[in-house]
Amino acid sequence: MLKRNVLFVLGVGALTSLFSQRVTVGSGSYTTTFPGTDIAGRNSYPSGSPLVVDSLKSKPVPTNDWWSAKLKSAHCDNLFNYPLTMKTVNQGLVVSYIPWGVISDIQPIVVGVKDLNASSSLVAAYTDWTVTMEWKESTRRFQTTMGMGMPMLYFQKGSSDSARVLVNSGTVTVNGANLIIENAYNGADSVVYGPSGTQWVKRGTSYISGLNGKNYWSMMMLPHNSLSLKNAADTFQRYAFVEPIRTQANWQYVESTNVVNTEFDIKPRVHEGTDSTVLSGLLPHQWAHLSGANPTYTGHAIVTGK
């Protein structure tokens, strides 16, 4: 749930200045100028510069998105994309599942590349509801793309790097090119998908792979109603390497009926396989109000909160 602060500007001069830059839209309006801080000093410009890659430094960035805290901090937690809970650390991306209660410091699964120890991660790309983060340190490079409502995470590495999956809790089963991780935290089961021909080498609680010469892999939280984790992992294999590279929400307001129609568009990049469908979830307020060309349902569900 998002909370929005309403700023009441007092003083004739301030009101005149604000309203002189007012743009009317229907019965409402917005201002094109900075309204200034309030008496308590709030609503000021953010300090510092956004932590983004060089190609984004001259572009505007969203400041009220589910991942926006990453713009201010070298590393951040509380990255909720429904269903996953994530945070960034020097070694890569911590993947957890916390549908309720207090966020803990536990790191059930950490995905990155071998020997990575980056003091920060940067925002490398973003679209309407996805974000790509990048870790770079010495010759090592690791990227992850995640999206709101998407149970699949997409990873990239440098050509000289080896993928690393650190499993601090849960039971791991190597299933061909994949790792099935059972009950890592709060009953969550996951599968790490390696490209065809991938072999994983176990070193302590880490699993290392050169990914058969490829630079991509992925990870998915499996549905709670999975009777067989292997069967579930095999079922979703077809989506494992179809990465969303652009998401866009297009809407139209029908004034006569007070209805907003929204079309969600996802552009895929197929790394491997013949399927071009991106696996995505729908929240209750979305699947309860579908119209037109409905998506194809998998018949599976994931609990995102209690």
GROMACS .gro file of C-alpha atoms in nm:
model
  306
    1MET     CA    1   0.000   0.000   0.000
    2LEU     CA    2   0.135   0.339  -0.097
    3LYS     CA    3   0.094   0.640   0.130
    4ARG     CA    4   0.080   0.984  -0.025
    5ASN     CA    5   0.137   1.306   0.165
    6VAL     CA    6  -0.081   1.602   0.076
    7LEU     CA    7   0.102   1.933   0.099
    8PHE     CA    8  -0.106   2.239   0.193
    9VAL     CA    9   0.078   2.557   0.096
   10LEU     CA   10  -0.001   2.857   0.319
   11GLY     CA   11   0.055   3.219   0.221
   12VAL     CA   12  -0.083   3.427  -0.061
   13GLY     CA   13   0.252   3.461  -0.234
   14ALA     CA   14   0.315   3.087  -0.234
   15LEU     CA   15  -0.034   3.013  -0.365
   16THR     CA   16  -0.002   3.269  -0.641
   17SER     CA   17   0.331   3.126  -0.752
   18LEU     CA   18   0.203   2.770  -0.740
   19PHE     CA   19  -0.123   2.835  -0.922
   20SER     CA   20   0.051   3.041  -1.190
   21GLN     CA   21   0.216   2.717  -1.303
   22ARG     CA   22  -0.097   2.508  -1.266
   23VAL     CA   23  -0.210   2.277  -1.546
   24THR     CA   24  -0.581   2.190  -1.539
   25VAL     CA   25  -0.684   1.832  -1.618
   26GLY     CA   26  -1.058   1.768  -1.597
   27SER     CA   27  -1.174   1.877  -1.252
   28GLY     CA   28  -0.822   1.855  -1.110
   29SER     CA   29  -0.483   2.007  -1.175
   30TYR     CA   30  -0.111   1.970  -1.116
   31THR     CA   31   0.180   2.209  -1.088
   32THR     CA   32   0.485   2.215  -1.312
   33THR     CA   33   0.703   2.394  -1.055
   34PHE     CA   34   0.855   2.273  -0.731
   35PRO     CA   35   0.617   2.381  -0.450
   36GLY     CA   36   0.893   2.410  -0.190
   37THR     CA   37   0.932   2.256   0.153
   38ASP     CA   38   0.683   2.284   0.435
   39ILE     CA   39   0.746   2.441   0.778
   40ALA     CA   40   0.905   2.116   0.899
   41GLY     CA   41   1.147   2.108   0.607
   42ARG     CA   42   0.980   1.814   0.434
   43ASN     CA   43   0.917   1.761   0.062
   44SER     CA   44   1.267   1.876  -0.032
   45TYR     CA   45   1.472   1.760  -0.326
   46PRO     CA   46   1.649   1.428  -0.259
   47SER     CA   47   2.016   1.462  -0.174
   48GLY     CA   48   2.298   1.308  -0.371
   49SER     CA   49   2.283   1.152  -0.717
   50PRO     CA   50   2.088   0.840  -0.821
   51LEU     CA   51   2.298   0.523  -0.816
   52VAL     CA   52   2.259   0.434  -1.182
   53VAL     CA   53   2.486   0.325  -1.466
   54ASP     CA   54   2.640   0.597  -1.684
   55SER     CA   55   2.381   0.564  -1.962
   56LEU     CA   56   2.100   0.659  -1.720
   57LYS     CA   57   2.266   0.955  -1.548
   58SER     CA   58   2.108   1.212  -1.780
   59LYS     CA   59   1.761   1.057  -1.766
   60PRO     CA   60   1.479   1.096  -1.511
   61VAL     CA   61   1.425   0.806  -1.273
   62PRO     CA   62   1.108   0.699  -1.090
   63THR     CA   63   1.115   0.794  -0.722
   64ASN     CA   64   0.800   0.620  -0.598
   65ASP     CA   65   0.837   0.271  -0.739
   66TRP     CA   66   0.870  -0.059  -0.553
   67TRP     CA   67   1.248  -0.056  -0.613
   68SER     CA   68   1.319   0.319  -0.584
   69ALA     CA   69   1.507   0.283  -0.253
   70LYS     CA   70   1.791   0.132  -0.456
   71LEU     CA   71   1.854   0.472  -0.615
   72LYS     CA   72   1.967   0.616  -0.280
   73SER     CA   73   2.154   0.328  -0.117
   74ALA     CA   74   2.456   0.124  -0.214
   75HIS     CA   75   2.254  -0.178  -0.107
   76CYS     CA   76   1.893  -0.203   0.005
   77ASP     CA   77   1.641  -0.448   0.140
   78ASN     CA   78   1.260  -0.454   0.141
   79LEU     CA   79   1.241  -0.523  -0.232
   80PHE     CA   80   0.895  -0.680  -0.253
   81ASN     CA   81   0.782  -0.777  -0.602
   82TYR     CA   82   0.503  -1.013  -0.495
   83PRO     CA   83   0.572  -1.295  -0.434
   84LEU     CA   84   0.943  -1.257  -0.353
   85THR     CA   85   1.130  -1.058  -0.092
   86MET     CA   86   1.478  -0.951  -0.202
   87LYS     CA   87   1.772  -0.740  -0.100
   88THR     CA   88   2.112  -0.659  -0.244
   89VAL     CA   89   2.443  -0.742  -0.077
   90ASN     CA   90   2.807  -0.740  -0.190
   91GLN     CA   91   2.783  -1.098  -0.312
   92GLY     CA   92   2.468  -1.048  -0.522
   93LEU     CA   93   2.094  -1.078  -0.476
   94VAL     CA   94   1.938  -1.228  -0.162
   95VAL     CA   95   1.616  -1.412  -0.248
   96SER     CA   96   1.365  -1.489   0.025
   97TYR     CA   97   0.992  -1.525   0.084
   98ILE     CA   98   0.830  -1.326   0.363
   99PRO     CA   99   0.453  -1.302   0.306
  100TRP     CA  100   0.385  -1.167   0.654
  101GLY     CA  101   0.556  -1.071   0.976
  102VAL     CA  102   0.892  -0.907   1.038
  103ILE     CA  103   1.165  -0.894   0.774
  104SER     CA  104   1.463  -1.083   0.911
  105ASP     CA  105   1.834  -1.067   0.831
  106ILE     CA  106   1.839  -1.427   0.712
  107GLN     CA  107   1.982  -1.489   0.366
  108PRO     CA  108   1.826  -1.817   0.251
  109ILE     CA  109   1.952  -1.796  -0.109
  110VAL     CA  110   2.214  -1.560  -0.253
  111VAL     CA  111   2.259  -1.552  -0.631
  112GLY     CA  112   2.561  -1.393  -0.793
  113VAL     CA  113   2.890  -1.488  -0.955
  114LYS     CA  114   3.193  -1.658  -0.803
  115ASP     CA  115   3.414  -1.431  -0.588
  116LEU     CA  116   3.188  -1.127  -0.633
  117ASN     CA  117   3.234  -0.864  -0.361
  118ALA     CA  118   3.088  -0.540  -0.496
  119SER     CA  119   3.040  -0.255  -0.249
  120SER     CA  120   2.725  -0.143  -0.430
  121SER     CA  121   2.485  -0.233  -0.707
  122LEU     CA  122   2.352   0.011  -0.966
  123VAL     CA  123   2.023   0.045  -1.150
  124ALA     CA  124   2.106  -0.052  -1.508
  125ALA     CA  125   1.762  -0.038  -1.673
  126TYR     CA  126   1.394  -0.006  -1.589
  127THR     CA  127   1.056  -0.022  -1.758
  128ASP     CA  128   0.703   0.025  -1.625
  129TRP     CA  129   0.721  -0.261  -1.373
  130THR     CA  130   1.063  -0.420  -1.414
  131VAL     CA  131   1.410  -0.317  -1.304
  132THR     CA  132   1.758  -0.446  -1.387
  133MET     CA  133   2.038  -0.410  -1.129
  134GLU     CA  134   2.407  -0.454  -1.195
  135TRP     CA  135   2.702  -0.548  -0.975
  136LYS     CA  136   3.054  -0.478  -1.109
  137GLU     CA  137   3.376  -0.543  -0.923
  138SER     CA  138   3.718  -0.593  -1.080
  139THR     CA  139   3.653  -0.817  -1.384
  140ARG     CA  140   3.333  -0.963  -1.239
  141ARG     CA  141   2.985  -0.859  -1.355
  142PHE     CA  142   2.641  -0.975  -1.247
  143GLN     CA  143   2.295  -0.851  -1.346
  144THR     CA  144   1.946  -0.941  -1.236
  145THR     CA  145   1.610  -0.842  -1.384
  146MET     CA  146   1.298  -0.862  -1.169
  147GLY     CA  147   0.941  -0.748  -1.218
  148MET     CA  148   0.632  -0.676  -1.011
  149GLY     CA  149   0.415  -0.989  -0.991
  150MET     CA  150   0.679  -1.203  -1.162
  151PRO     CA  151   0.787  -1.521  -0.979
  152MET     CA  152   1.081  -1.561  -1.220
  153LEU     CA  153   1.414  -1.380  -1.176
  154TYR     CA  154   1.651  -1.343  -1.470
  155PHE     CA  155   2.030  -1.334  -1.434
  156GLN     CA  156   2.325  -1.238  -1.655
  157LYS     CA  157   2.699  -1.273  -1.596
  158GLY     CA  158   3.024  -1.173  -1.761
  159SER     CA  159   3.175  -1.419  -2.009
  160SER     CA  160   3.467  -1.499  -1.778
  161ASP     CA  161   3.247  -1.540  -1.468
  162SER     CA  162   3.095  -1.848  -1.310
  163ALA     CA  163   2.740  -1.843  -1.178
  164ARG     CA  164   2.710  -1.898  -0.803
  165VAL     CA  165   2.406  -1.996  -0.597
  166LEU     CA  166   2.464  -1.993  -0.221
  167VAL     CA  167   2.200  -2.190  -0.031
  168ASN     CA  168   2.207  -2.120   0.342
  169SER     CA  169   1.883  -2.300   0.424
  170GLY     CA  170   1.673  -2.563   0.253
  171THR     CA  171   1.742  -2.890   0.074
  172VAL     CA  172   1.901  -2.885  -0.271
  173THR     CA  173   1.851  -3.148  -0.540
  174VAL     CA  174   2.046  -3.131  -0.866
  175ASN     CA  175   1.806  -3.215  -1.148
  176GLY     CA  176   2.006  -3.210  -1.471
  177ALA     CA  177   2.085  -2.846  -1.552
  178ASN     CA  178   1.860  -2.725  -1.269
  179LEU     CA  179   1.877  -2.686  -0.892
  180ILE     CA  180   1.559  -2.760  -0.697
  181ILE     CA  181   1.563  -2.590  -0.356
  182GLU     CA  182   1.301  -2.715  -0.111
  183ASN     CA  183   1.177  -2.520   0.191
  184ALA     CA  184   1.441  -2.249   0.187
  185TYR     CA  185   1.239  -2.017   0.412
  186ASN     CA  186   0.874  -1.991   0.519
  187GLY     CA  187   0.797  -2.303   0.319
  188ALA     CA  188   0.909  -2.156  -0.014
  189ASP     CA  189   1.035  -2.391  -0.284
  190SER     CA  190   1.238  -2.267  -0.581
  191VAL     CA  191   1.416  -2.387  -0.890
  192VAL     CA  192   1.728  -2.243  -1.048
  193TYR     CA  193   1.729  -2.300  -1.425
  194GLY     CA  194   2.061  -2.343  -1.601
  195PRO     CA  195   2.095  -2.338  -1.981
  196SER     CA  196   2.098  -2.669  -2.164
  197GLY     CA  197   2.409  -2.871  -2.078
  198THR     CA  198   2.475  -2.687  -1.750
  199GLN     CA  199   2.660  -2.877  -1.478
  200TRP     CA  200   2.666  -2.757  -1.117
  201VAL     CA  201   2.963  -2.819  -0.886
  202LYS     CA  202   2.891  -2.820  -0.511
  203ARG     CA  203   3.143  -2.634  -0.296
  204GLY     CA  204   3.030  -2.621   0.064
  205THR     CA  205   2.683  -2.472   0.050
  206SER     CA  206   2.746  -2.305  -0.287
  207TYR     CA  207   2.673  -2.435  -0.635
  208ILE     CA  208   2.905  -2.310  -0.911
  209SER     CA  209   2.868  -2.337  -1.287
  210GLY     CA  210   3.009  -2.198  -1.610
  211LEU     CA  211   2.658  -2.252  -1.755
  212ASN     CA  212   2.795  -2.453  -2.049
  213GLY     CA  213   2.948  -2.140  -2.199
  214LYS     CA  214   2.629  -1.932  -2.174
  215ASN     CA  215   2.586  -1.611  -1.971
  216TYR     CA  216   2.220  -1.638  -1.867
  217TRP     CA  217   2.026  -1.833  -1.608
  218SER     CA  218   1.710  -1.784  -1.403
  219MET     CA  219   1.528  -1.872  -1.083
  220MET     CA  220   1.162  -1.921  -0.999
  221MET     CA  221   0.960  -1.957  -0.682
  222LEU     CA  222   0.737  -2.260  -0.737
  223PRO     CA  223   0.362  -2.247  -0.661
  224HIS     CA  224   0.248  -2.357  -0.318
  225ASN     CA  225   0.017  -2.622  -0.458
  226SER     CA  226   0.301  -2.816  -0.624
  227LEU     CA  227   0.262  -3.185  -0.534
  228SER     CA  228   0.592  -3.273  -0.704
  229LEU     CA  229   0.867  -3.012  -0.717
  230LYS     CA  230   1.038  -3.189  -1.006
  231ASN     CA  231   0.716  -3.193  -1.209
  232ALA     CA  232   0.652  -2.828  -1.127
  233ALA     CA  233   1.006  -2.732  -1.229
  234ASP     CA  234   0.965  -2.922  -1.556
  235THR     CA  235   0.628  -2.755  -1.620
  236PHE     CA  236   0.771  -2.404  -1.599
  237GLN     CA  237   1.096  -2.485  -1.782
  238ARG     CA  238   0.949  -2.343  -2.105
  239TYR     CA  239   0.940  -1.991  -1.951
  240ALA     CA  240   1.283  -2.003  -1.787
  241PHE     CA  241   1.475  -1.820  -2.059
  242VAL     CA  242   1.209  -1.580  -2.188
  243GLU     CA  243   1.319  -1.253  -2.028
  244PRO     CA  244   1.103  -0.937  -2.019
  245ILE     CA  245   1.309  -0.654  -2.169
  246ARG     CA  246   1.025  -0.399  -2.177
  247THR     CA  247   0.700  -0.370  -1.987
  248GLN     CA  248   0.447  -0.100  -2.066
  249ALA     CA  249   0.106  -0.011  -1.926
  250ASN     CA  250  -0.120   0.174  -2.169
  251TRP     CA  251  -0.450   0.309  -2.040
  252GLN     CA  252  -0.759   0.482  -2.168
  253TYR     CA  253  -1.010   0.669  -1.955
  254VAL     CA  254  -1.373   0.645  -2.067
  255GLU     CA  255  -1.524   0.959  -1.916
  256SER     CA  256  -1.887   0.867  -1.989
  257THR     CA  257  -1.864   0.551  -1.777
  258ASN     CA  258  -1.579   0.648  -1.539
  259VAL     CA  259  -1.390   0.337  -1.646
  260VAL     CA  260  -1.015   0.308  -1.697
  261ASN     CA  261  -0.907   0.036  -1.939
  262THR     CA  262  -0.544  -0.071  -1.907
  263GLU     CA  263  -0.345  -0.285  -2.148
  264PHE     CA  264  -0.030  -0.448  -2.014
  265ASP     CA  265   0.232  -0.513  -2.281
  266ILE     CA  266   0.549  -0.721  -2.231
  267LYS     CA  267   0.826  -0.749  -2.489
  268PRO     CA  268   1.031  -1.070  -2.452
  269ARG     CA  269   1.388  -1.169  -2.528
  270VAL     CA  270   1.422  -1.543  -2.591
  271HIS     CA  271   1.761  -1.671  -2.477
  272GLU     CA  272   1.685  -2.038  -2.533
  273GLY     CA  273   1.394  -2.255  -2.646
  274THR     CA  274   1.097  -2.192  -2.873
  275ASP     CA  275   0.849  -2.037  -2.630
  276SER     CA  276   0.815  -1.657  -2.631
  277THR     CA  277   0.570  -1.616  -2.342
  278VAL     CA  278   0.682  -1.428  -2.031
  279LEU     CA  279   0.553  -1.585  -1.709
  280SER     CA  280   0.378  -1.325  -1.497
  281GLY     CA  281   0.135  -1.317  -1.208
  282LEU     CA  282  -0.182  -1.117  -1.157
  283LEU     CA  283  -0.286  -0.963  -0.827
  284PRO     CA  284  -0.652  -1.000  -0.715
  285HIS     CA  285  -0.757  -0.652  -0.830
  286GLN     CA  286  -0.626  -0.743  -1.177
  287TRP     CA  287  -0.759  -1.093  -1.239
  288ALA     CA  288  -1.097  -0.995  -1.093
  289HIS     CA  289  -1.149  -0.728  -1.361
  290LEU     CA  290  -1.014  -0.882  -1.681
  291SER     CA  291  -1.181  -0.812  -2.012
  292GLY     CA  292  -1.117  -0.875  -2.378
  293ALA     CA  293  -0.834  -1.111  -2.465
  294ASN     CA  294  -0.771  -1.283  -2.133
  295PRO     CA  295  -0.428  -1.434  -2.056
  296THR     CA  296  -0.368  -1.807  -2.043
  297TYR     CA  297  -0.379  -1.930  -1.685
  298THR     CA  298  -0.139  -2.194  -1.558
  299GLY     CA  299  -0.382  -2.304  -1.288
  300HIS     CA  300  -0.126  -2.232  -1.015
  301ALA     CA  301  -0.124  -1.971  -0.740
  302ILE     CA  302   0.127  -1.825  -0.493
  303VAL     CA  303   0.030  -1.674  -0.159
  304THR     CA  304   0.168  -1.319  -0.135
  305GLY     CA  305   0.040  -1.225   0.211
  306LYS     CA  306  -0.184  -1.320   0.500
   0.00000   0.00000   0.00000
